[in-house]
CSV table of N, CA and C in Angstrom, one decimal:
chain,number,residue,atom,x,y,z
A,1,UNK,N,0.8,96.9,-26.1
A,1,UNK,CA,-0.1,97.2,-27.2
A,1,UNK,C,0.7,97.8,-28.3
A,2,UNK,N,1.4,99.2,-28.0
A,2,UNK,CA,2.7,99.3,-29.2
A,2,UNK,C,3.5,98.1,-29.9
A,3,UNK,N,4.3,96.8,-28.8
A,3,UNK,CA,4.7,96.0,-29.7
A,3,UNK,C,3.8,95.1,-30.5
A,4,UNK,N,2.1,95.0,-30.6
A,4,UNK,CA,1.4,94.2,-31.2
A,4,UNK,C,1.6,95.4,-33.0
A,5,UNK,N,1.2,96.5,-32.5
A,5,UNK,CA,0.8,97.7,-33.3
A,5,UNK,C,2.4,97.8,-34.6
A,6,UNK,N,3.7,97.2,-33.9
A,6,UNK,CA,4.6,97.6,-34.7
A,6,UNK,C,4.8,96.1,-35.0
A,7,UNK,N,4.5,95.2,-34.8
A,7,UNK,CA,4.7,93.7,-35.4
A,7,UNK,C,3.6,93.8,-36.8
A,8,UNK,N,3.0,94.5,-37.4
A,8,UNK,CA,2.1,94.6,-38.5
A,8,UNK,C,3.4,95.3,-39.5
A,9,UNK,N,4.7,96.1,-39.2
A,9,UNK,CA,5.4,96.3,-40.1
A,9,UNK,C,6.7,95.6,-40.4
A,10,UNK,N,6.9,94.3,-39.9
A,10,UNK,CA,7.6,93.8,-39.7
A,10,UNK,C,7.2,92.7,-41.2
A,11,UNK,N,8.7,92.3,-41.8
A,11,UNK,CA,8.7,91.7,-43.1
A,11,UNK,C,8.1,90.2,-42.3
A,12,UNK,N,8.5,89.4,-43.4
A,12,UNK,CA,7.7,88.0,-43.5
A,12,UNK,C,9.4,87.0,-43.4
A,13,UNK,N,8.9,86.4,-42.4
A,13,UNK,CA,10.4,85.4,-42.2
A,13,UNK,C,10.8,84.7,-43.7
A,14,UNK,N,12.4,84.9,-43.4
A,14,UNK,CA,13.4,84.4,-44.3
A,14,UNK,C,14.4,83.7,-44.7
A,15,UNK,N,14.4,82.8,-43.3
A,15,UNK,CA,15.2,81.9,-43.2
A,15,UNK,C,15.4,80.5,-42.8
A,16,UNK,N,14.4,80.3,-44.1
A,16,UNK,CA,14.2,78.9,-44.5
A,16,UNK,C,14.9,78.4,-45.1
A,17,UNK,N,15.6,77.2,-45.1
A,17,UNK,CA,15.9,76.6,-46.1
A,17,UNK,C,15.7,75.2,-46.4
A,18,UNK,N,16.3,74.5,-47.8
A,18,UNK,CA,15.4,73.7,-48.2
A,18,UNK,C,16.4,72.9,-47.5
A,19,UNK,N,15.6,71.1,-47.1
A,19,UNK,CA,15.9,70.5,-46.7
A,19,UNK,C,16.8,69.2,-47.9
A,20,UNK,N,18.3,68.8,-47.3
A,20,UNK,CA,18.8,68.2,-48.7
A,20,UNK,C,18.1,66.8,-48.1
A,21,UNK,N,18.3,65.9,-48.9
A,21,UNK,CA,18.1,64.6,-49.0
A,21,UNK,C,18.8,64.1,-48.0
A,22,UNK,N,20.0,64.2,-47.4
A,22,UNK,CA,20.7,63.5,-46.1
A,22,UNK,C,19.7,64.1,-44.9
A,23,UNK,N,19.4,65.2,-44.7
A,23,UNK,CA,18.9,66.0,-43.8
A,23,UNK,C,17.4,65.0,-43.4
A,24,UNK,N,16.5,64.7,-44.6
A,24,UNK,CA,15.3,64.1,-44.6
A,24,UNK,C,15.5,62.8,-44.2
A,25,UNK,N,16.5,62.3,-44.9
A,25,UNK,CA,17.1,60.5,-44.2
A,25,UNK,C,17.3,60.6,-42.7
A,26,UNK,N,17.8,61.7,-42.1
A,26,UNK,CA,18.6,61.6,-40.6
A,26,UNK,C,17.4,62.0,-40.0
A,27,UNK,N,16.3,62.5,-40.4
A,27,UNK,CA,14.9,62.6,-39.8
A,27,UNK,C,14.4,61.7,-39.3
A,28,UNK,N,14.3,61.1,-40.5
A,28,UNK,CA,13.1,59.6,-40.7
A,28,UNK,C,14.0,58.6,-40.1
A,29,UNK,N,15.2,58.4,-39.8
A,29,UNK,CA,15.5,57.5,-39.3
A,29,UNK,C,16.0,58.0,-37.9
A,30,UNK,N,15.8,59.7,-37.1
A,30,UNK,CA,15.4,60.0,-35.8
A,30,UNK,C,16.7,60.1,-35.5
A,31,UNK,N,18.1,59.9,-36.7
A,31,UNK,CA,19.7,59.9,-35.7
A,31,UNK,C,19.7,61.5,-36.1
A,32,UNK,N,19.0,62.5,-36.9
A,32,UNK,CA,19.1,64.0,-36.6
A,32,UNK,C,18.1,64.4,-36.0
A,33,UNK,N,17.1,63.9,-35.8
A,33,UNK,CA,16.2,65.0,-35.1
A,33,UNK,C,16.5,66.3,-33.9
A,34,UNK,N,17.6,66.0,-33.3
A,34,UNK,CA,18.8,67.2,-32.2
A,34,UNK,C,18.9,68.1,-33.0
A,35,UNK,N,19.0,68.1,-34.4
A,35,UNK,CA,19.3,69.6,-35.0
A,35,UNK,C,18.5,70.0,-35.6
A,36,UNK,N,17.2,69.4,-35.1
A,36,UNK,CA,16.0,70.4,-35.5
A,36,UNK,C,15.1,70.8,-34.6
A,37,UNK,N,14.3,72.0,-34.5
A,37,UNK,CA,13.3,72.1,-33.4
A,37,UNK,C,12.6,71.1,-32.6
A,38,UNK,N,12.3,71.5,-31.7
A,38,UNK,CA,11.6,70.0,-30.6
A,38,UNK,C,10.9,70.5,-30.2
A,39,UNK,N,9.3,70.0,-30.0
A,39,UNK,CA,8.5,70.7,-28.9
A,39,UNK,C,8.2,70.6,-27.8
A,40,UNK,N,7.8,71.2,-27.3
A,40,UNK,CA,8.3,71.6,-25.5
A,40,UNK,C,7.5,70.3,-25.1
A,41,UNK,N,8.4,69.8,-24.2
A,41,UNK,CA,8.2,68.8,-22.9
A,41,UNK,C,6.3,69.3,-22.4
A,42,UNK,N,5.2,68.5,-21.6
A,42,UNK,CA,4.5,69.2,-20.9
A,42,UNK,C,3.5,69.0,-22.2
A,43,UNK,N,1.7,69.6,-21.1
A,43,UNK,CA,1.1,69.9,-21.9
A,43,UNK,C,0.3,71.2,-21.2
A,44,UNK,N,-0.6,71.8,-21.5
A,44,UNK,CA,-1.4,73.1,-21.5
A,44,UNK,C,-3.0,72.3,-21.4
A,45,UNK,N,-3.6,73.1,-20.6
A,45,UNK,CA,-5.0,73.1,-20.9
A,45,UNK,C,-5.5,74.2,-21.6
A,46,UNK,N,-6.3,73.9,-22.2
A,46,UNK,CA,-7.1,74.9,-23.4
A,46,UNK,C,-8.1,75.5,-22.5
A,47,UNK,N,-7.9,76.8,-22.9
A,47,UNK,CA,-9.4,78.0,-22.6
A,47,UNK,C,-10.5,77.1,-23.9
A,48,UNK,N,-11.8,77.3,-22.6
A,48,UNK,CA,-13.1,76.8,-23.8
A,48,UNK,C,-13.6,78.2,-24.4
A,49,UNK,N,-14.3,77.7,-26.4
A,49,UNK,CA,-14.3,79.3,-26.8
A,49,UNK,C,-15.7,79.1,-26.3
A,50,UNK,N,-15.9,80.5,-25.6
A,50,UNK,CA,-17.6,81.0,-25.7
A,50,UNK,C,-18.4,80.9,-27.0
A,51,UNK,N,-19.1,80.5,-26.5
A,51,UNK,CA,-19.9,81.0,-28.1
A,51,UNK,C,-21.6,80.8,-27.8
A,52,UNK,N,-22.6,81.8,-28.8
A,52,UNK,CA,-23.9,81.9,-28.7
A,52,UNK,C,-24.7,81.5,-29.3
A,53,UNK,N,-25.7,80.4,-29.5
A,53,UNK,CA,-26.2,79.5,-30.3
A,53,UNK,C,-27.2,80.2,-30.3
A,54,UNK,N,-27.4,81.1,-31.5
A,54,UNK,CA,-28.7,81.9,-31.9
A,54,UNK,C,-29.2,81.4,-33.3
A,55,UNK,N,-30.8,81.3,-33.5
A,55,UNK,CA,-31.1,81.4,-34.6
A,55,UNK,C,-31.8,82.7,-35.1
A,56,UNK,N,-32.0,83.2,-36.2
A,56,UNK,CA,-33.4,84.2,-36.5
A,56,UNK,C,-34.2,83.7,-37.9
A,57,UNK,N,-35.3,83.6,-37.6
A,57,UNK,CA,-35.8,83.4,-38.6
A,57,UNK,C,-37.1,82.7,-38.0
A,58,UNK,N,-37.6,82.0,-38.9
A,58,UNK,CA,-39.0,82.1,-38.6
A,58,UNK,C,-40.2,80.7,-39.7
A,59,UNK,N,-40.9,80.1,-39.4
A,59,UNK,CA,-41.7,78.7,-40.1
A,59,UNK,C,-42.2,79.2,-41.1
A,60,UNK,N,-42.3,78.6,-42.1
A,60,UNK,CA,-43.4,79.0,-43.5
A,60,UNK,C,-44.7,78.5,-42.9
A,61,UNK,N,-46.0,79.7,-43.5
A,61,UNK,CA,-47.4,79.5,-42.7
A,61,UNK,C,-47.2,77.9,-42.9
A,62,UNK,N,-47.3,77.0,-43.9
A,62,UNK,CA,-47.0,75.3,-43.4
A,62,UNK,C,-46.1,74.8,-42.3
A,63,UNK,N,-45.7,75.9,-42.2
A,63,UNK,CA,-44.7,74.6,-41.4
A,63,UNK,C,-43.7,73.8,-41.7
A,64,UNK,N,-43.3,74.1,-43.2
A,64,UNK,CA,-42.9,73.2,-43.9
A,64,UNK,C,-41.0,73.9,-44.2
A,65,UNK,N,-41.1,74.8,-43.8
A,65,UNK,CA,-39.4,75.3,-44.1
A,65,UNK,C,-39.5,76.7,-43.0
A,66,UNK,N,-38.1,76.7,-43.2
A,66,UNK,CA,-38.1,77.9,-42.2
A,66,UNK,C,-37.4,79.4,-43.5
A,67,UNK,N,-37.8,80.6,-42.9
A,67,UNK,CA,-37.1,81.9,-43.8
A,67,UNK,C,-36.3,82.6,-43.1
């Protein structure tokens, strides 16, 4: 719970940089993709979200719309 509480003072990542034009070529043609991040092998099942289908409200004396 402390390390959630002290990640709220922690700056904003900084070490990005721009990508050159060779960098974007060796992408797109897949002979760099090694020197960039990869996503993990595998997959995960998802938690389903709960959720509560409520309405409030109520028919106009017609019938004709709800308030």
């Amino acid at each position: 719970m402390q390390s959630i509480h002290q990640a709220k003072f922690k700056g904003l990542p900084n070490k990005f940089k721009a990508l050159s034009i060779d960098d974007i070529n060796a992408v797109n043609s897949k002979t760099g993709i090694a020197r960039f991040a990869k996503q993990e092998k595998g997959s995960r099942q998802s938690c389903a979200l709960p959720y509560d289908l409520q309405l409030n409200g109520s028919l106009s004396p017609k019938k004709t719309s709800c308030k």
